[in-house]
């Protein structure tokens, strides 16, 4: 079951660079692990913004919430969720 | 080069059903032809809305505009475009 | 899997009363059938508005979309969907 | 008398974890006590957000205000209230 | 129990003057009857707008909805409802 | 001459409780004195919010400004002002 | 007593040119008569818009409402009103 | 050439009173000097707000920018600019 | 003196194609004549929208208004105007 | 390939003047180097705001993102990006 999730990151300007770097490193590892497992299907950078557009493939709303809530950058994010489903014009088998 | 495009369709309530059906049929054929050529990478329905989230892969802003402007449903759509680029955390080779 | 759906109805002011009444009758029957089957868990009127707040219990985003798209009043509605999940403080077993 | 209340929590990023945990513990106890008494009918988590959708059953606007104002997390919440009433299509006796 | 209700009227520009006048006449009679009964406590015009600010005193959300839904101008109104309660600083006994 | 004024209070979360209590005490005294003099006609709490809806009866815009600017909580308020006048349907002599 | 009023005109695209011209002619005469009497102190065009920024000098909110409600273009206008008063830095005697 | 400029001041709540007073004093002197020179034609207080509505008469966009950028309160202001021009209905020779 | 102007066109869906084509032809000629004279410095299409971003170089706000008001598509446009001036970092002599 | 980028700068009010000046100096040098290379085609100041309107000419979305992300003022900016393309009415060869 697919969801589009848009995440915008707003780090406090006075966060020490090492703290920020450490969080981003954990964020990257966490994201790549979920991508490897097929849960985090796509992630793209929005040009010009510290933001991404992502597609998640999960079994339930609860699984989506648990994944997002555990993001290392979660406390600094604004998140928007839209539930997706297969489009009748789609020719791509796994876009459902 | 990737773009996220969100399209929301608002058909006039008094449009005859045959007219609407004919436009939708042309829209579907047009979309599937572009999907086959790899220009329209993904299309998903937004649950509960007459709307879609799409990913386009084009050579330029101009090509994107020409594709969208020629949509049979274009006169009845609200369209939002966001330029995307590769995310540094992405592990998927073609999400760029 | 639960979703909160908020529906606001805007009938064209010049729709004949019989047409409107017929649509509303079909809407009511459709809603009550889905309530009986447990798919449409709750429906409340928003005081002062031609609008409702509803809770749906469905197996997937796709099932939610199909249910909403088939609403007799769908062409006249603005719809907002929010995916819900169990709250850690909830003491009510089926609010999940 | 029913009200839908949507609460979004925004804790200051520099609040010590122990302080936050203590407030959340009191919030949970407070919420569960009100659920047990039937005042706080439903509480659901919004997927992806530190937010909930709740249904309250109170005797008056004043009682609703007193309950919300006493929430341990109240100083950190944005709250939206909508008065609800029975929907003519509802088949569920206590959704009034 | 008090509610602030703000009503903005938007009549279709092509409604015949006689039709509009007849509706307004029924609206006025309806409003004054509810004022006489103490249900519609206050009504003020917003300077420069075809809009009013009103205070209703009702027994329940349902009664408020029934009153508003029966307004002759209801199909042409945008309505916003806010639940009120006694302010701790108020010195006016009946503002509760 | 009447004005509806809506005030929303946002105290800084780190303001010491004694400071906040002292300001609120002065605010209450100030409000009650103006109510006694008939300048501050009504004040209601908005259910669920640290906000009020008030009706002022003043001789001029300038008098309204001076009253609001001197509120002890003014530096922490968002304020919205709407000029009111008598509604042609009103049956209450002093609602003008 | 001064008010800033911003008026934006939206004529229906299918209004016959003669009808529109006749209304505009009456609007101009009405505005100039009020300017001559000192009630309508200033009127400026907003560059690029069918809109104006105006300053009114009236004795009460009621007088302002009556003036605006009688504008020939009133049914086609969106109007925003802000109550003004003398600025402590002003050196112009009549800007009060 | 005329511009309407709306300025809203938001001083940090923890700015020492002496600092604030000193800035306001410089702001007043600066404003009055520009009023004397005819550059700052009008300034009015918005009732209930720490905000003003002003009319500037400048030779170019650049001159307007330089004047606003040099305001002592500029770092604490939100500013909105609208280009004005003579209204065809105006009877006041210098409102151009 | 430079202005950025953003124009969005919304033609009524039932406008006959010949009428629309005729207006667009006049719009194009009008735009190109102003570009030739140096008044309309730049015009770009916004990808995916029936909208443009333009830079005008005019002697006054009044000249800008007259140019925009005379656009053949003006009755069908939403227009936003921002006054520009030279940026201190610009190295391009005529961007002033 | 052209993009319109609007940047608004919000420096923290308590940033030391020397820090701010140093960042602005680097920003200016960075901007001018990109202008010299033809990547940053235009930059204009928005009158009255600490903001600019810019036109970039880049080979891809990714190049645009890299340029913007490296702006010395980036952490203090709000940025809006719109993809542009040649307008069919344009007579200027390089506005594409």
mmCIF file with all atom_site columns, N, CA, C and O in Angstrom, chain I residues 2 4 6 28 32 35-36 41-45 47 55 83-92 95, chain J residues 2 4 6 28 32 35-36 41-45 47 55 83-85 87-92 95:
data_model
loop_
_atom_site.group_PDB
_atom_site.id
_atom_site.type_symbol
_atom_site.label_atom_id
_atom_site.label_alt_id
_atom_site.label_comp_id
_atom_site.label_asym_id
_atom_site.label_entity_id
_atom_site.label_seq_id
_atom_site.pdbx_PDB_ins_code
_atom_site.Cartn_x
_atom_site.Cartn_y
_atom_site.Cartn_z
_atom_site.occupancy
_atom_site.B_iso_or_equiv
_atom_site.pdbx_formal_charge
_atom_site.auth_seq_id
_atom_site.auth_comp_id
_atom_site.auth_asym_id
_atom_site.auth_atom_id
_atom_site.pdbx_PDB_model_num
ATOM 1   N N  . UNK I 1 2  ? 11.665 49.097 -13.111 1.00 0.00 ? 2  UNK I N  1
ATOM 2   C CA . UNK I 1 2  ? 11.289 47.719 -13.424 1.00 0.00 ? 2  UNK I CA 1
ATOM 3   C C  . UNK I 1 2  ? 10.198 47.179 -12.496 1.00 0.00 ? 2  UNK I C  1
ATOM 4   O O  . UNK I 1 2  ? 10.165 47.500 -11.309 1.00 0.00 ? 2  UNK I O  1
ATOM 5   N N  . UNK I 1 4  ? 8.173  43.274 -11.827 1.00 0.00 ? 4  UNK I N  1
ATOM 6   C CA . UNK I 1 4  ? 7.865  41.890 -12.189 1.00 0.00 ? 4  UNK I CA 1
ATOM 7   C C  . UNK I 1 4  ? 6.347  41.753 -12.170 1.00 0.00 ? 4  UNK I C  1
ATOM 8   O O  . UNK I 1 4  ? 5.688  42.142 -11.207 1.00 0.00 ? 4  UNK I O  1
ATOM 9   N N  . UNK I 1 6  ? 3.288  38.893 -12.833 1.00 0.00 ? 6  UNK I N  1
ATOM 10  C CA . UNK I 1 6  ? 2.926  37.493 -13.098 1.00 0.00 ? 6  UNK I CA 1
ATOM 11  C C  . UNK I 1 6  ? 1.465  37.443 -13.523 1.00 0.00 ? 6  UNK I C  1
ATOM 12  O O  . UNK I 1 6  ? 0.587  37.925 -12.800 1.00 0.00 ? 6  UNK I O  1
ATOM 13  N N  . UNK I 1 28 ? -0.869 38.554 -28.602 1.00 0.00 ? 28 UNK I N  1
ATOM 14  C CA . UNK I 1 28 ? 0.504  38.340 -29.065 1.00 0.00 ? 28 UNK I CA 1
ATOM 15  C C  . UNK I 1 28 ? 1.046  39.589 -29.771 1.00 0.00 ? 28 UNK I C  1
ATOM 16  O O  . UNK I 1 28 ? 2.172  40.020 -29.512 1.00 0.00 ? 28 UNK I O  1
ATOM 17  N N  . UNK I 1 32 ? 4.170  41.829 -28.472 1.00 0.00 ? 32 UNK I N  1
ATOM 18  C CA . UNK I 1 32 ? 5.394  41.960 -29.267 1.00 0.00 ? 32 UNK I CA 1
ATOM 19  C C  . UNK I 1 32 ? 5.688  43.423 -29.603 1.00 0.00 ? 32 UNK I C  1
ATOM 20  O O  . UNK I 1 32 ? 6.850  43.826 -29.670 1.00 0.00 ? 32 UNK I O  1
ATOM 21  N N  . UNK I 1 35 ? 7.282  44.714 -26.555 1.00 0.00 ? 35 UNK I N  1
ATOM 22  C CA . UNK I 1 35 ? 8.650  44.208 -26.434 1.00 0.00 ? 35 UNK I CA 1
ATOM 23  C C  . UNK I 1 35 ? 9.587  44.974 -27.372 1.00 0.00 ? 35 UNK I C  1
ATOM 24  O O  . UNK I 1 35 ? 10.706 45.338 -26.981 1.00 0.00 ? 35 UNK I O  1
ATOM 25  N N  . UNK I 1 36 ? 9.108  45.230 -28.589 1.00 0.00 ? 36 UNK I N  1
ATOM 26  C CA . UNK I 1 36 ? 9.940  45.956 -29.546 1.00 0.00 ? 36 UNK I CA 1
ATOM 27  C C  . UNK I 1 36 ? 10.300 47.345 -29.029 1.00 0.00 ? 36 UNK I C  1
ATOM 28  O O  . UNK I 1 36 ? 11.411 47.837 -29.239 1.00 0.00 ? 36 UNK I O  1
ATOM 29  N N  . UNK I 1 41 ? 10.209 43.978 -21.138 1.00 0.00 ? 41 UNK I N  1
ATOM 30  C CA . UNK I 1 41 ? 11.595 43.516 -21.298 1.00 0.00 ? 41 UNK I CA 1
ATOM 31  C C  . UNK I 1 41 ? 11.737 42.010 -21.480 1.00 0.00 ? 41 UNK I C  1
ATOM 32  O O  . UNK I 1 41 ? 12.547 41.550 -22.280 1.00 0.00 ? 41 UNK I O  1
ATOM 33  N N  . UNK I 1 42 ? 11.016 41.266 -20.660 1.00 0.00 ? 42 UNK I N  1
ATOM 34  C CA . UNK I 1 42 ? 11.124 39.809 -20.714 1.00 0.00 ? 42 UNK I CA 1
ATOM 35  C C  . UNK I 1 42 ? 9.732  39.204 -20.561 1.00 0.00 ? 42 UNK I C  1
ATOM 36  O O  . UNK I 1 42 ? 8.887  39.759 -19.844 1.00 0.00 ? 42 UNK I O  1
ATOM 37  N N  . UNK I 1 43 ? 9.538  38.065 -21.203 1.00 0.00 ? 43 UNK I N  1
ATOM 38  C CA . UNK I 1 43 ? 8.333  37.270 -20.966 1.00 0.00 ? 43 UNK I CA 1
ATOM 39  C C  . UNK I 1 43 ? 8.717  35.803 -21.067 1.00 0.00 ? 43 UNK I C  1
ATOM 40  O O  . UNK I 1 43 ? 9.347  35.377 -22.037 1.00 0.00 ? 43 UNK I O  1
ATOM 41  N N  . UNK I 1 44 ? 8.407  35.042 -19.983 1.00 0.00 ? 44 UNK I N  1
ATOM 42  C CA . UNK I 1 44 ? 8.669  33.606 -19.975 1.00 0.00 ? 44 UNK I CA 1
ATOM 43  C C  . UNK I 1 44 ? 7.380  32.861 -19.638 1.00 0.00 ? 44 UNK I C  1
ATOM 44  O O  . UNK I 1 44 ? 6.564  33.327 -18.844 1.00 0.00 ? 44 UNK I O  1
ATOM 45  N N  . UNK I 1 45 ? 7.222  31.718 -20.184 1.00 0.00 ? 45 UNK I N  1
ATOM 46  C CA . UNK I 1 45 ? 6.127  30.816 -19.839 1.00 0.00 ? 45 UNK I CA 1
ATOM 47  C C  . UNK I 1 45 ? 6.480  30.085 -18.535 1.00 0.00 ? 45 UNK I C  1
ATOM 48  O O  . UNK I 1 45 ? 7.631  29.679 -18.349 1.00 0.00 ? 45 UNK I O  1
ATOM 49  N N  . UNK I 1 47 ? 6.378  26.705 -16.727 1.00 0.00 ? 47 UNK I N  1
ATOM 50  C CA . UNK I 1 47 ? 6.193  25.331 -17.217 1.00 0.00 ? 47 UNK I CA 1
ATOM 51  C C  . UNK I 1 47 ? 4.970  24.680 -16.577 1.00 0.00 ? 47 UNK I C  1
ATOM 52  O O  . UNK I 1 47 ? 4.850  24.629 -15.351 1.00 0.00 ? 47 UNK I O  1
ATOM 53  N N  . UNK I 1 55 ? 8.889  40.969 -17.112 1.00 0.00 ? 55 UNK I N  1
ATOM 54  C CA . UNK I 1 55 ? 9.569  42.137 -16.543 1.00 0.00 ? 55 UNK I CA 1
ATOM 55  C C  . UNK I 1 55 ? 9.218  43.334 -17.418 1.00 0.00 ? 55 UNK I C  1
ATOM 56  O O  . UNK I 1 55 ? 9.434  43.295 -18.632 1.00 0.00 ? 55 UNK I O  1
ATOM 57  N N  . UNK I 1 83 ? 7.170  45.662 -7.404  1.00 0.00 ? 83 UNK I N  1
ATOM 58  C CA . UNK I 1 83 ? 8.126  46.698 -7.809  1.00 0.00 ? 83 UNK I CA 1
ATOM 59  C C  . UNK I 1 83 ? 9.542  46.195 -7.567  1.00 0.00 ? 83 UNK I C  1
ATOM 60  O O  . UNK I 1 83 ? 9.848  45.678 -6.492  1.00 0.00 ? 83 UNK I O  1
ATOM 61  N N  . UNK I 1 84 ? 10.399 46.330 -8.570  1.00 0.00 ? 84 UNK I N  1
ATOM 62  C CA . UNK I 1 84 ? 11.791 45.879 -8.463  1.00 0.00 ? 84 UNK I CA 1
ATOM 63  C C  . UNK I 1 84 ? 12.736 47.077 -8.468  1.00 0.00 ? 84 UNK I C  1
ATOM 64  O O  . UNK I 1 84 ? 12.391 48.156 -8.930  1.00 0.00 ? 84 UNK I O  1
ATOM 65  N N  . UNK I 1 85 ? 13.941 46.849 -7.995  1.00 0.00 ? 85 UNK I N  1
ATOM 66  C CA . UNK I 1 85 ? 14.984 47.866 -8.176  1.00 0.00 ? 85 UNK I CA 1
ATOM 67  C C  . UNK I 1 85 ? 16.333 47.156 -8.300  1.00 0.00 ? 85 UNK I C  1
ATOM 68  O O  . UNK I 1 85 ? 16.407 45.928 -8.209  1.00 0.00 ? 85 UNK I O  1
ATOM 69  N N  . UNK I 1 86 ? 17.361 47.918 -8.561  1.00 0.00 ? 86 UNK I N  1
ATOM 70  C CA . UNK I 1 86 ? 18.670 47.313 -8.789  1.00 0.00 ? 86 UNK I CA 1
ATOM 71  C C  . UNK I 1 86 ? 19.141 46.576 -7.551  1.00 0.00 ? 86 UNK I C  1
ATOM 72  O O  . UNK I 1 86 ? 19.040 47.060 -6.434  1.00 0.00 ? 86 UNK I O  1
ATOM 73  N N  . UNK I 1 87 ? 19.705 45.388 -7.755  1.00 0.00 ? 87 UNK I N  1
ATOM 74  C CA . UNK I 1 87 ? 20.253 44.630 -6.629  1.00 0.00 ? 87 UNK I CA 1
ATOM 75  C C  . UNK I 1 87 ? 21.726 44.999 -6.480  1.00 0.00 ? 87 UNK I C  1
ATOM 76  O O  . UNK I 1 87 ? 22.451 45.063 -7.481  1.00 0.00 ? 87 UNK I O  1
ATOM 77  N N  . UNK I 1 88 ? 22.172 45.229 -5.231  1.00 0.00 ? 88 UNK I N  1
ATOM 78  C CA . UNK I 1 88 ? 23.569 45.662 -5.044  1.00 0.00 ? 88 UNK I CA 1
ATOM 79  C C  . UNK I 1 88 ? 24.587 44.640 -5.549  1.00 0.00 ? 88 UNK I C  1
ATOM 80  O O  . UNK I 1 88 ? 25.734 45.003 -5.813  1.00 0.00 ? 88 UNK I O  1
ATOM 81  N N  . UNK I 1 89 ? 24.191 43.393 -5.725  1.00 0.00 ? 89 UNK I N  1
ATOM 82  C CA . UNK I 1 89 ? 25.144 42.392 -6.219  1.00 0.00 ? 89 UNK I CA 1
ATOM 83  C C  . UNK I 1 89 ? 25.118 42.258 -7.737  1.00 0.00 ? 89 UNK I C  1
ATOM 84  O O  . UNK I 1 89 ? 25.913 41.501 -8.300  1.00 0.00 ? 89 UNK I O  1
ATOM 85  N N  . UNK I 1 90 ? 24.213 42.937 -8.411  1.00 0.00 ? 90 UNK I N  1
ATOM 86  C CA . UNK I 1 90 ? 24.077 42.728 -9.851  1.00 0.00 ? 90 UNK I CA 1
ATOM 87  C C  . UNK I 1 90 ? 25.295 43.248 -10.609 1.00 0.00 ? 90 UNK I C  1
ATOM 88  O O  . UNK I 1 90 ? 25.845 44.305 -10.290 1.00 0.00 ? 90 UNK I O  1
ATOM 89  N N  . UNK I 1 91 ? 25.694 42.478 -11.619 1.00 0.00 ? 91 UNK I N  1
ATOM 90  C CA . UNK I 1 91 ? 26.811 42.952 -12.450 1.00 0.00 ? 91 UNK I CA 1
ATOM 91  C C  . UNK I 1 91 ? 26.314 43.338 -13.852 1.00 0.00 ? 91 UNK I C  1
ATOM 92  O O  . UNK I 1 91 ? 27.105 43.651 -14.726 1.00 0.00 ? 91 UNK I O  1
ATOM 93  N N  . UNK I 1 92 ? 25.018 43.310 -14.041 1.00 0.00 ? 92 UNK I N  1
ATOM 94  C CA . UNK I 1 92 ? 24.449 43.559 -15.362 1.00 0.00 ? 92 UNK I CA 1
ATOM 95  C C  . UNK I 1 92 ? 23.922 44.986 -15.390 1.00 0.00 ? 92 UNK I C  1
ATOM 96  O O  . UNK I 1 92 ? 22.967 45.313 -14.673 1.00 0.00 ? 92 UNK I O  1
ATOM 97  N N  . UNK I 1 95 ? 20.049 45.972 -15.548 1.00 0.00 ? 95 UNK I N  1
ATOM 98  C CA . UNK I 1 95 ? 19.052 45.383 -14.640 1.00 0.00 ? 95 UNK I CA 1
ATOM 99  C C  . UNK I 1 95 ? 18.777 46.331 -13.479 1.00 0.00 ? 95 UNK I C  1
ATOM 100 O O  . UNK I 1 95 ? 19.086 46.057 -12.320 1.00 0.00 ? 95 UNK I O  1
ATOM 101 N N  . UNK J 2 2  ? 15.824 27.676 -18.002 1.00 0.00 ? 2  UNK J N  1
ATOM 102 C CA . UNK J 2 2  ? 15.649 28.815 -17.100 1.00 0.00 ? 2  UNK J CA 1
ATOM 103 C C  . UNK J 2 2  ? 14.744 28.474 -15.918 1.00 0.00 ? 2  UNK J C  1
ATOM 104 O O  . UNK J 2 2  ? 13.785 27.703 -16.046 1.00 0.00 ? 2  UNK J O  1
ATOM 105 N N  . UNK J 2 4  ? 12.932 30.696 -12.509 1.00 0.00 ? 4  UNK J N  1
ATOM 106 C CA . UNK J 2 4  ? 12.781 31.881 -11.664 1.00 0.00 ? 4  UNK J CA 1
ATOM 107 C C  . UNK J 2 4  ? 12.925 31.423 -10.222 1.00 0.00 ? 4  UNK J C  1
ATOM 108 O O  . UNK J 2 4  ? 12.286 30.446 -9.801  1.00 0.00 ? 4  UNK J O  1
ATOM 109 N N  . UNK J 2 6  ? 12.865 32.929 -6.254  1.00 0.00 ? 6  UNK J N  1
ATOM 110 C CA . UNK J 2 6  ? 12.636 34.063 -5.357  1.00 0.00 ? 6  UNK J CA 1
ATOM 111 C C  . UNK J 2 6  ? 13.206 33.720 -3.998  1.00 0.00 ? 6  UNK J C  1
ATOM 112 O O  . UNK J 2 6  ? 12.840 32.691 -3.402  1.00 0.00 ? 6  UNK J O  1
ATOM 113 N N  . UNK J 2 28 ? 27.771 37.941 -1.872  1.00 0.00 ? 28 UNK J N  1
ATOM 114 C CA . UNK J 2 28 ? 27.920 38.831 -3.025  1.00 0.00 ? 28 UNK J CA 1
ATOM 115 C C  . UNK J 2 28 ? 28.968 38.279 -4.001  1.00 0.00 ? 28 UNK J C  1
ATOM 116 O O  . UNK J 2 28 ? 28.734 38.229 -5.222  1.00 0.00 ? 28 UNK J O  1
ATOM 117 N N  . UNK J 2 32 ? 28.200 37.053 -7.786  1.00 0.00 ? 32 UNK J N  1
ATOM 118 C CA . UNK J 2 32 ? 28.807 37.724 -8.940  1.00 0.00 ? 32 UNK J CA 1
ATOM 119 C C  . UNK J 2 32 ? 29.625 36.750 -9.786  1.00 0.00 ? 32 UNK J C  1
ATOM 120 O O  . UNK J 2 32 ? 29.673 36.873 -11.006 1.00 0.00 ? 32 UNK J O  1
ATOM 121 N N  . UNK J 2 35 ? 27.102 35.031 -11.847 1.00 0.00 ? 35 UNK J N  1
ATOM 122 C CA . UNK J 2 35 ? 26.615 35.933 -12.900 1.00 0.00 ? 35 UNK J CA 1
ATOM 123 C C  . UNK J 2 35 ? 27.635 36.016 -14.044 1.00 0.00 ? 35 UNK J C  1
ATOM 124 O O  . UNK J 2 35 ? 27.259 36.001 -15.214 1.00 0.00 ? 35 UNK J O  1
ATOM 125 N N  . UNK J 2 36 ? 28.909 36.109 -13.663 1.00 0.00 ? 36 UNK J N  1
ATOM 126 C CA . UNK J 2 36 ? 29.960 36.203 -14.695 1.00 0.00 ? 36 UNK J CA 1
ATOM 127 C C  . UNK J 2 36 ? 29.952 34.973 -15.595 1.00 0.00 ? 36 UNK J C  1
ATOM 128 O O  . UNK J 2 36 ? 30.178 35.071 -16.800 1.00 0.00 ? 36 UNK J O  1
ATOM 129 N N  . UNK J 2 41 ? 21.469 34.599 -14.382 1.00 0.00 ? 41 UNK J N  1
ATOM 130 C CA . UNK J 2 41 ? 21.263 35.579 -15.454 1.00 0.00 ? 41 UNK J CA 1
ATOM 131 C C  . UNK J 2 41 ? 20.851 36.956 -14.986 1.00 0.00 ? 41 UNK J C  1
ATOM 132 O O  . UNK J 2 41 ? 21.285 37.966 -15.529 1.00 0.00 ? 41 UNK J O  1
ATOM 133 N N  . UNK J 2 42 ? 19.890 36.973 -14.042 1.00 0.00 ? 42 UNK J N  1
ATOM 134 C CA . UNK J 2 42 ? 19.381 38.255 -13.558 1.00 0.00 ? 42 UNK J CA 1
ATOM 135 C C  . UNK J 2 42 ? 19.209 38.168 -12.052 1.00 0.00 ? 42 UNK J C  1
ATOM 136 O O  . UNK J 2 42 ? 18.897 37.099 -11.508 1.00 0.00 ? 42 UNK J O  1
ATOM 137 N N  . UNK J 2 43 ? 19.392 39.311 -11.403 1.00 0.00 ? 43 UNK J N  1
ATOM 138 C CA . UNK J 2 43 ? 19.029 39.418 -9.990  1.00 0.00 ? 43 UNK J CA 1
ATOM 139 C C  . UNK J 2 43 ? 18.519 40.832 -9.754  1.00 0.00 ? 43 UNK J C  1
ATOM 140 O O  . UNK J 2 43 ? 19.168 41.810 -10.115 1.00 0.00 ? 43 UNK J O  1
ATOM 141 N N  . UNK J 2 44 ? 17.277 40.914 -9.189  1.00 0.00 ? 44 UNK J N  1
ATOM 142 C CA . UNK J 2 44 ? 16.691 42.213 -8.865  1.00 0.00 ? 44 UNK J CA 1
ATOM 143 C C  . UNK J 2 44 ? 16.284 42.213 -7.400  1.00 0.00 ? 44 UNK J C  1
ATOM 144 O O  . UNK J 2 44 ? 15.856 41.181 -6.866  1.00 0.00 ? 44 UNK J O  1
ATOM 145 N N  . UNK J 2 45 ? 16.370 43.356 -6.771  1.00 0.00 ? 45 UNK J N  1
ATOM 146 C CA . UNK J 2 45 ? 15.856 43.564 -5.413  1.00 0.00 ? 45 UNK J CA 1
ATOM 147 C C  . UNK J 2 45 ? 14.341 43.786 -5.478  1.00 0.00 ? 45 UNK J C  1
ATOM 148 O O  . UNK J 2 45 ? 13.866 44.470 -6.406  1.00 0.00 ? 45 UNK J O  1
ATOM 149 N N  . UNK J 2 47 ? 11.413 45.832 -4.106  1.00 0.00 ? 47 UNK J N  1
ATOM 150 C CA . UNK J 2 47 ? 11.373 47.108 -3.375  1.00 0.00 ? 47 UNK J CA 1
ATOM 151 C C  . UNK J 2 47 ? 10.698 46.934 -2.013  1.00 0.00 ? 47 UNK J C  1
ATOM 152 O O  . UNK J 2 47 ? 9.574  46.438 -1.925  1.00 0.00 ? 47 UNK J O  1
ATOM 153 N N  . UNK J 2 55 ? 16.811 35.004 -12.095 1.00 0.00 ? 55 UNK J N  1
ATOM 154 C CA . UNK J 2 55 ? 16.636 34.060 -13.195 1.00 0.00 ? 55 UNK J CA 1
ATOM 155 C C  . UNK J 2 55 ? 17.945 33.274 -13.341 1.00 0.00 ? 55 UNK J C  1
ATOM 156 O O  . UNK J 2 55 ? 19.018 33.875 -13.487 1.00 0.00 ? 55 UNK J O  1
ATOM 157 N N  . UNK J 2 83 ? 9.914  26.556 -12.663 1.00 0.00 ? 83 UNK J N  1
ATOM 158 C CA . UNK J 2 83 ? 10.549 26.221 -13.943 1.00 0.00 ? 83 UNK J CA 1
ATOM 159 C C  . UNK J 2 83 ? 9.944  27.083 -15.042 1.00 0.00 ? 83 UNK J C  1
ATOM 160 O O  . UNK J 2 83 ? 8.724  27.194 -15.159 1.00 0.00 ? 83 UNK J O  1
ATOM 161 N N  . UNK J 2 84 ? 10.802 27.682 -15.858 1.00 0.00 ? 84 UNK J N  1
ATOM 162 C CA . UNK J 2 84 ? 10.338 28.542 -16.952 1.00 0.00 ? 84 UNK J CA 1
ATOM 163 C C  . UNK J 2 84 ? 10.668 27.899 -18.297 1.00 0.00 ? 84 UNK J C  1
ATOM 164 O O  . UNK J 2 84 ? 11.538 27.047 -18.404 1.00 0.00 ? 84 UNK J O  1
ATOM 165 N N  . UNK J 2 85 ? 9.990  28.356 -19.330 1.00 0.00 ? 85 UNK J N  1
ATOM 166 C CA . UNK J 2 85 ? 10.397 27.973 -20.683 1.00 0.00 ? 85 UNK J CA 1
ATOM 167 C C  . UNK J 2 85 ? 10.060 29.127 -21.634 1.00 0.00 ? 85 UNK J C  1
ATOM 168 O O  . UNK J 2 85 ? 9.491  30.137 -21.223 1.00 0.00 ? 85 UNK J O  1
ATOM 169 N N  . UNK J 2 87 ? 8.434  31.660 -24.033 1.00 0.00 ? 87 UNK J N  1
ATOM 170 C CA . UNK J 2 87 ? 7.050  32.050 -24.255 1.00 0.00 ? 87 UNK J CA 1
ATOM 171 C C  . UNK J 2 87 ? 6.850  32.217 -25.762 1.00 0.00 ? 87 UNK J C  1
ATOM 172 O O  . UNK J 2 87 ? 7.690  32.826 -26.432 1.00 0.00 ? 87 UNK J O  1
ATOM 173 N N  . UNK J 2 88 ? 5.746  31.709 -26.304 1.00 0.00 ? 88 UNK J N  1
ATOM 174 C CA . UNK J 2 88 ? 5.538  31.795 -27.758 1.00 0.00 ? 88 UNK J CA 1
ATOM 175 C C  . UNK J 2 88 ? 5.479  33.231 -28.269 1.00 0.00 ? 88 UNK J C  1
ATOM 176 O O  . UNK J 2 88 ? 5.689  33.458 -29.465 1.00 0.00 ? 88 UNK J O  1
ATOM 177 N N  . UNK J 2 89 ? 5.215  34.200 -27.389 1.00 0.00 ? 89 UNK J N  1
ATOM 178 C CA . UNK J 2 89 ? 5.163  35.597 -27.853 1.00 0.00 ? 89 UNK J CA 1
ATOM 179 C C  . UNK J 2 89 ? 6.500  36.305 -27.734 1.00 0.00 ? 89 UNK J C  1
ATOM 180 O O  . UNK J 2 89 ? 6.621  37.452 -28.162 1.00 0.00 ? 89 UNK J O  1
ATOM 181 N N  . UNK J 2 90 ? 7.503  35.654 -27.155 1.00 0.00 ? 90 UNK J N  1
ATOM 182 C CA . UNK J 2 90 ? 8.762  36.351 -26.900 1.00 0.00 ? 90 UNK J CA 1
ATOM 183 C C  . UNK J 2 90 ? 9.494  36.676 -28.200 1.00 0.00 ? 90 UNK J C  1
ATOM 184 O O  . UNK J 2 90 ? 9.513  35.877 -29.136 1.00 0.00 ? 90 UNK J O  1
ATOM 185 N N  . UNK J 2 91 ? 10.082 37.863 -28.250 1.00 0.00 ? 91 UNK J N  1
ATOM 186 C CA . UNK J 2 91 ? 10.863 38.236 -29.436 1.00 0.00 ? 91 UNK J CA 1
ATOM 187 C C  . UNK J 2 91 ? 12.353 38.270 -29.095 1.00 0.00 ? 91 UNK J C  1
ATOM 188 O O  . UNK J 2 91 ? 13.177 38.659 -29.920 1.00 0.00 ? 91 UNK J O  1
ATOM 189 N N  . UNK J 2 92 ? 12.695 37.874 -27.890 1.00 0.00 ? 92 UNK J N  1
ATOM 190 C CA . UNK J 2 92 ? 14.079 37.993 -27.419 1.00 0.00 ? 92 UNK J CA 1
ATOM 191 C C  . UNK J 2 92 ? 14.718 36.614 -27.492 1.00 0.00 ? 92 UNK J C  1
ATOM 192 O O  . UNK J 2 92 ? 14.309 35.693 -26.772 1.00 0.00 ? 92 UNK J O  1
ATOM 193 N N  . UNK J 2 95 ? 15.754 34.402 -24.328 1.00 0.00 ? 95 UNK J N  1
ATOM 194 C CA . UNK J 2 95 ? 14.824 34.166 -23.221 1.00 0.00 ? 95 UNK J CA 1
ATOM 195 C C  . UNK J 2 95 ? 14.156 32.809 -23.377 1.00 0.00 ? 95 UNK J C  1
ATOM 196 O O  . UNK J 2 95 ? 12.947 32.693 -23.598 1.00 0.00 ? 95 UNK J O  1
#
